[in-house]
Coordinates of C-alpha atoms in Angstrom, one line a residue:
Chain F
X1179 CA 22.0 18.6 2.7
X1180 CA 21.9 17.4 6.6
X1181 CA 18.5 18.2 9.2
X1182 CA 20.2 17.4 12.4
X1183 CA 17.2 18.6 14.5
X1184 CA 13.7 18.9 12.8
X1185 CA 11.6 19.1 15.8
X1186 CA 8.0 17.9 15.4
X1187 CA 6.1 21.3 16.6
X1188 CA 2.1 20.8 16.9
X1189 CA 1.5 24.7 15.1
X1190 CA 4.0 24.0 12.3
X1191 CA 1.5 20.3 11.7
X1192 CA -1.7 22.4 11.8
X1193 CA -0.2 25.7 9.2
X1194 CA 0.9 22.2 7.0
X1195 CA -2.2 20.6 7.4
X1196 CA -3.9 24.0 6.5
X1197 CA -1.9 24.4 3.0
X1198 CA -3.0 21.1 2.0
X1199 CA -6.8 21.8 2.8
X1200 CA -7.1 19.3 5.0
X1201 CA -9.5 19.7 8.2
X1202 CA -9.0 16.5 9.9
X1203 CA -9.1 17.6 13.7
X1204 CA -6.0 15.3 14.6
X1205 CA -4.0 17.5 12.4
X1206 CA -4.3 20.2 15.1
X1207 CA -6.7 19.5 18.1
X1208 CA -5.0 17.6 20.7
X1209 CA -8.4 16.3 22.5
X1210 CA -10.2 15.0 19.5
X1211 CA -6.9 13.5 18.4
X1212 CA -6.9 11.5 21.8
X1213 CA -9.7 9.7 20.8
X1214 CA -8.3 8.6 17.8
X1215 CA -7.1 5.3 16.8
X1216 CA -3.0 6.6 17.4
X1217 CA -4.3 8.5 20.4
X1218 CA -2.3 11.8 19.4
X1219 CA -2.0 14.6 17.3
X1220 CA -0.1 13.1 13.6
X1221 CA 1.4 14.8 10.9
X1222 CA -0.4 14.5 7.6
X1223 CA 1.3 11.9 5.1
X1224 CA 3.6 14.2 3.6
X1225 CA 4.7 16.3 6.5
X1226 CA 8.1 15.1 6.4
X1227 CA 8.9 17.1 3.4
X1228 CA 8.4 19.7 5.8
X1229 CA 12.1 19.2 7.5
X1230 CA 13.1 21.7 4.6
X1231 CA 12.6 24.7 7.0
X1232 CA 15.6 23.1 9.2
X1233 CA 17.8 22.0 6.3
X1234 CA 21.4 24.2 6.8
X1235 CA 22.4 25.1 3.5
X1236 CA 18.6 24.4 1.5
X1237 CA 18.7 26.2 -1.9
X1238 CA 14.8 27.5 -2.2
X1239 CA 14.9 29.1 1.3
X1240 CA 16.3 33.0 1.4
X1241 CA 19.1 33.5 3.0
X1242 CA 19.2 36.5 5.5
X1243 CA 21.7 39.1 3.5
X1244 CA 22.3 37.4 0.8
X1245 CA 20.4 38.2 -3.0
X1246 CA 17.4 36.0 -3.7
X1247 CA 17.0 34.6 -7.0
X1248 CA 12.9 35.7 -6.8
X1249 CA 11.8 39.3 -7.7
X1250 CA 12.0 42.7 -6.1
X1251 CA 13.0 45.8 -8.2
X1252 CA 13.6 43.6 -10.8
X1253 CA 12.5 40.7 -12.0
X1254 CA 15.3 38.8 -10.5
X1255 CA 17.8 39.6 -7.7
X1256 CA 20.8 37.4 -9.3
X1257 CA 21.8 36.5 -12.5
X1258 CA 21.9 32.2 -12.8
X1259 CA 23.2 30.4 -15.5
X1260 CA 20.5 28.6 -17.8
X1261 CA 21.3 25.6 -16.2
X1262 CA 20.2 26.8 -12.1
X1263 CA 16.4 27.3 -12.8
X1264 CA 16.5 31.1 -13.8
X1265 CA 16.8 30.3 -17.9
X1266 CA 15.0 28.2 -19.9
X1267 CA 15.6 24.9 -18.3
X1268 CA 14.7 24.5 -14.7
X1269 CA 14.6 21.5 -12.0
X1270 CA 11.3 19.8 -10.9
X1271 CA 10.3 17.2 -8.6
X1272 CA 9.3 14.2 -10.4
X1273 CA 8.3 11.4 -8.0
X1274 CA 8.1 11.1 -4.6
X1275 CA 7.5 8.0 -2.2
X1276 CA 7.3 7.2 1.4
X1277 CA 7.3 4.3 3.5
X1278 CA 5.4 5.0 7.3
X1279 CA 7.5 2.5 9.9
X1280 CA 6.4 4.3 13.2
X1281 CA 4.1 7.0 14.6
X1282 CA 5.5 10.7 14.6
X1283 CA 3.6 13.0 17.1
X1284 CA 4.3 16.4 18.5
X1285 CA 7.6 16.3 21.0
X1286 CA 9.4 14.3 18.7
X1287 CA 12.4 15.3 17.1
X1288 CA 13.9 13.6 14.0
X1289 CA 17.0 13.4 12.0
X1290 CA 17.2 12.8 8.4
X1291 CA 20.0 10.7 6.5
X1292 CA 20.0 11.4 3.2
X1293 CA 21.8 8.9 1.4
X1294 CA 22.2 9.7 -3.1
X1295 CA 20.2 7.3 -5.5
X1296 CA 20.5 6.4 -9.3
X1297 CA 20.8 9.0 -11.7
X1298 CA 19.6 8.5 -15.7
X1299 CA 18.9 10.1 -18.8
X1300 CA 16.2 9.9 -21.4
X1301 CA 14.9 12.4 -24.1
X1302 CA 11.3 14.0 -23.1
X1303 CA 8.8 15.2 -25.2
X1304 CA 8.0 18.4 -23.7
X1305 CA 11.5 19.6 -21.7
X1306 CA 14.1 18.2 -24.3
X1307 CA 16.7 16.3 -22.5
X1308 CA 15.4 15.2 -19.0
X1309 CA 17.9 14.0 -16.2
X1310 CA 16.7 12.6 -13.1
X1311 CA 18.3 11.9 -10.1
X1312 CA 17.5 9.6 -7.2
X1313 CA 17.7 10.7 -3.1
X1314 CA 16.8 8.8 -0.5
X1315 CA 16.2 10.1 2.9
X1316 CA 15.7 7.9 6.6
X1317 CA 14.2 10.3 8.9
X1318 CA 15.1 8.6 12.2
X1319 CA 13.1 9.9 15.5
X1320 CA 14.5 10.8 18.9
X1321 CA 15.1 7.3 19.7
X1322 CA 16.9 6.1 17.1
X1323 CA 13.7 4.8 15.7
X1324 CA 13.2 4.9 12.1
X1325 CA 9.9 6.5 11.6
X1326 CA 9.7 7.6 7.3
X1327 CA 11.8 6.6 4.5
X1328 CA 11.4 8.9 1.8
X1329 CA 12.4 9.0 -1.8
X1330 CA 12.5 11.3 -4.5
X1331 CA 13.1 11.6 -7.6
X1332 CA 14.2 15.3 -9.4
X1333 CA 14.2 16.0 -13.4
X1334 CA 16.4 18.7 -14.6
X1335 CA 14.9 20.1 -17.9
X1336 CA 17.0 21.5 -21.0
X1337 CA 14.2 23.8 -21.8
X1338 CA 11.0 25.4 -20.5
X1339 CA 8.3 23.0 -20.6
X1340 CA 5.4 23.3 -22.5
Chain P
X755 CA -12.4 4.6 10.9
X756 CA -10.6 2.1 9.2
X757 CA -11.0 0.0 6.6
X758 CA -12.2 -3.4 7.2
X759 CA -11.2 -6.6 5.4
X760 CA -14.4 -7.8 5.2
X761 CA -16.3 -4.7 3.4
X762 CA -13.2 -4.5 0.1
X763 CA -13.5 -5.7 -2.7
X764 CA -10.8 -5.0 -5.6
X765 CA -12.1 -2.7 -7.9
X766 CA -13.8 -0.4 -4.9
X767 CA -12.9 3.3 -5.6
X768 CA -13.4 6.4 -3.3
X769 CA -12.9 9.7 -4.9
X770 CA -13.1 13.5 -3.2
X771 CA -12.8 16.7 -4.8
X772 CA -9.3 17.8 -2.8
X773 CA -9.3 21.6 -4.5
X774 CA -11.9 23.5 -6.3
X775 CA -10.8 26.2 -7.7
X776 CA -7.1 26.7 -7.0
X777 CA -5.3 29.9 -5.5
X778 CA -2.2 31.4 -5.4
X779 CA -2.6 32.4 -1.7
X780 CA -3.3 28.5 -1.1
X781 CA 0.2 27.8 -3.0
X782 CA 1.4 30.7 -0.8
X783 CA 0.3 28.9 2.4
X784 CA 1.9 25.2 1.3
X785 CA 5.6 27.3 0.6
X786 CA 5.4 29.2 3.9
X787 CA 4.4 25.7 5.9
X788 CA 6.8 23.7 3.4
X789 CA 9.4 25.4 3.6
X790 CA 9.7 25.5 -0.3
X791 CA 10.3 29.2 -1.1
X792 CA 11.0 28.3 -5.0
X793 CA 9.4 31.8 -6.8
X794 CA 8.1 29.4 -9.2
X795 CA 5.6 28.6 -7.3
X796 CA 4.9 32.4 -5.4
X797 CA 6.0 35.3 -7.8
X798 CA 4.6 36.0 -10.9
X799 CA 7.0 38.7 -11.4
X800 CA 10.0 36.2 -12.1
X801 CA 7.9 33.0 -13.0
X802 CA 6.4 34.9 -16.5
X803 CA 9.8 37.4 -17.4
X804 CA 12.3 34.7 -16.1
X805 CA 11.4 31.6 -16.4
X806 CA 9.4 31.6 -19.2
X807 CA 5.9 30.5 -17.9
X808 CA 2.2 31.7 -18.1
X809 CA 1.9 31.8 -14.7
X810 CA 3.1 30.4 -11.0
X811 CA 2.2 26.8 -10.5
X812 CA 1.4 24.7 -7.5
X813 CA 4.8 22.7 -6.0
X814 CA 4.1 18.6 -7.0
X815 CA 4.4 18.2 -3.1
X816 CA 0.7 20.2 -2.8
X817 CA -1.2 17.5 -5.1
X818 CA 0.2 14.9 -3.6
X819 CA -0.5 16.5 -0.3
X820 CA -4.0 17.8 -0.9
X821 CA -4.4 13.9 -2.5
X822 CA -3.4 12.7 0.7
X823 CA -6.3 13.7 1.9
X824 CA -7.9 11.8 0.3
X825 CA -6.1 8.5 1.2
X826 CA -6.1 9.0 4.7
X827 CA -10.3 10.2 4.8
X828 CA -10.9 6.4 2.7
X829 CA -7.9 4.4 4.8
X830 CA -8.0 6.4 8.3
X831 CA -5.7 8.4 10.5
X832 CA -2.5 7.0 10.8
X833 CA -3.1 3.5 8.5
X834 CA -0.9 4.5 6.1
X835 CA 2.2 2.3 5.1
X836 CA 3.4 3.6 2.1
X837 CA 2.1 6.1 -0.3
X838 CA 4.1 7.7 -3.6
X839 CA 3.3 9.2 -6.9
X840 CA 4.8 10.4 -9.8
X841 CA 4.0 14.0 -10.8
X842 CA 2.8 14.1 -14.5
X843 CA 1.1 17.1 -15.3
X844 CA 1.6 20.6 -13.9
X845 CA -1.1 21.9 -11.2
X846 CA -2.2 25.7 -12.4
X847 CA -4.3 28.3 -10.3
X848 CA -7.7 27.9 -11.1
X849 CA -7.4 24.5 -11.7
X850 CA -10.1 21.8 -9.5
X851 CA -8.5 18.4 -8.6
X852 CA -10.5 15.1 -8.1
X853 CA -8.4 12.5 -6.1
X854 CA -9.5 9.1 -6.1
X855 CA -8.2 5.6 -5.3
X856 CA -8.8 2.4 -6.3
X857 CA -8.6 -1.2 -4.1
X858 CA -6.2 -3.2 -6.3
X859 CA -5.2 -5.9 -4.1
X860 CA -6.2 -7.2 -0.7
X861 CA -3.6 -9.5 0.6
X862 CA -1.5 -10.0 4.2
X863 CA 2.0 -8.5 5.1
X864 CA 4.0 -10.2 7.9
X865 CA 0.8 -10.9 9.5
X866 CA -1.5 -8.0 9.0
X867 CA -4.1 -7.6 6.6
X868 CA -3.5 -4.5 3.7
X869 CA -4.7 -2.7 1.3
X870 CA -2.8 -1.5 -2.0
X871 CA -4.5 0.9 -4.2
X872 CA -3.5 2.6 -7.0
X873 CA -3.7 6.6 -6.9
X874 CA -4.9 8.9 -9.6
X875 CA -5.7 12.7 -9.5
X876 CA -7.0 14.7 -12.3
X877 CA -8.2 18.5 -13.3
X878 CA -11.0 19.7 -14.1
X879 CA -10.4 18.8 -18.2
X880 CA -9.8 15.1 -17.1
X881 CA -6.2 15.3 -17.4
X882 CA -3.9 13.4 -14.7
X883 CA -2.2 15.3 -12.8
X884 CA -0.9 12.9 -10.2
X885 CA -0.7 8.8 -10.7
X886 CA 0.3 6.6 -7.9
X887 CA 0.1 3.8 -5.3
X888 CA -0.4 3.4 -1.6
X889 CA -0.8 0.8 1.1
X890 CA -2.8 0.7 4.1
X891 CA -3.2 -1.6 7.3
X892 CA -7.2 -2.9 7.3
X893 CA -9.1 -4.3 9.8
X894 CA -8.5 -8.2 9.1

């Protein structure tokens, strides 16, 4: 899944910065921020995961028109096979790293690479059958800069865990 | 402020409450500004006749946010190098998280004096919720 443009917005760092509980005046107050050691509004640490919101094609957004796998007369507006999340085996994010190369600020606008990762197997204790799969993402800035690499790693369940 | 070289010693910890008391509006607020609509995490409707479970839960990416809040109130505002984790227990409304870190190593990269610690977050029964690492430039 490509984000071409994921444009660093100062309001869309401050809601993040909000969800997270975190009120650390660089997150949204451009003045106290300049006094800071980077001298400018940042994103927190895991902003990045952010660039979901401009990801064409991202599976956990709606889509306008189209049936949503969440609730509305009924409990679900689309019948999914037990292996897409709406039976008893479902996906979940089971690691996630990053590595900070350059300063991100407000202005900036970055492009993610995604590039695929190892996949394996093993048997869990609690979800039956777990399989994991690797992705790596560069998010590269404006200037061709690499600014985060992120990695993550998903677990698809057999069965509801307990 | 940053950390300085001179002032760490391995084995130093720094711990913060990150969440007392857990909501589903806060999980509400981390989809909208994530962009992570999954109803898992938002709609109780589907979460307990669909999939199957008690209740919504918060999305990994909130601990490890809210614990990043942590790590950058001990290490400072934009010191981080690398920070990950590995999601090990599920976060549940209600629940109160304690985030701390602990200096494992003090040591130079290309030149620059760091700090690696080791990451751990826990509920309010003791049970780790979030385990994981980070690294941070320090004042030399």
């Amino acid at each position: 899944m490509a984000t071409e443009h994921f444009p660093i917005e100062a309001g869309h760092i401050m809601l993040f910065a909000r969800s997270v509980g975190d009120a650390n005046p660089i997150y949204y107050d451009a003045n106290a921020a300049a006094d800071t050691e980077p001298g400018h509004i940042i994103p927190p640490p895991t902003f990045v995961q952010s660039s979901a919101q401009f990801t064409e094609g991202y599976n956990l957004r709606p889509v306008i028109g189209e049936p949503w796998f969440g609730s509305g007369k009924e409990p679900t507006g689309i019948q999914r096979d037990s292996s897409g999340g709406g039976g008893g085996g479902t996906g979940f994010h089971a690691e996630q790293h990053y590595e900070y190369h350059a300063p991100i600020q407000p202005g900036d606008v970055l492009k993610a690479v995604d590039m695929p990762g190892n996949s394996w197997e093993r048997e869990g204790r609690r979800g039956g059958t777990l399989k994991f799969n690797e992705s790596i993402t560069e998010y590269y800035n404006q200037d061709g800069v690499l600014v985060v690499t992120a990695r993550s790693v998903g677990v698809q369940t057999s069965r509801v865990v307990e | 402020m940053a950390l300085s070289k001179s002032n760490l010693n391995v084995g130093d910890q720094h711990s913060e409450q990150i969440v007392d008391n857990l909501t589903r509006t806060q999980i509400i607020q981390y989809a909208g500004a994530s962009g992570d609509y999954n109803p898992l995490h938002t709609d109780e409707i589907f979460t307990t006749e669909i999939a199957g479970y008690p209740t919504v839960f918060a999305h990994g990416m909130l601990t490890m946010g809210m614990t990043g809040k942590m790590l950058t109130n001990y290490v400072g505002d934009g010191r981080l190098t690398k920070y990950g984790v590995r999601f090990v227990a599920q976060v549940w409304p209600g629940d109160s998280l304690t985030a701390t870190a602990t200096v494992e190593a003090i040591r130079e990269e290309d030149g620059v004096s760091v700090v690696d610690l080791a990451v751990s977050t826990v509920n309010q029964d003791g049970t780790e919720v979030v385990k994981g690492s980070a690294t941070a430039r320090i004042d030399g």
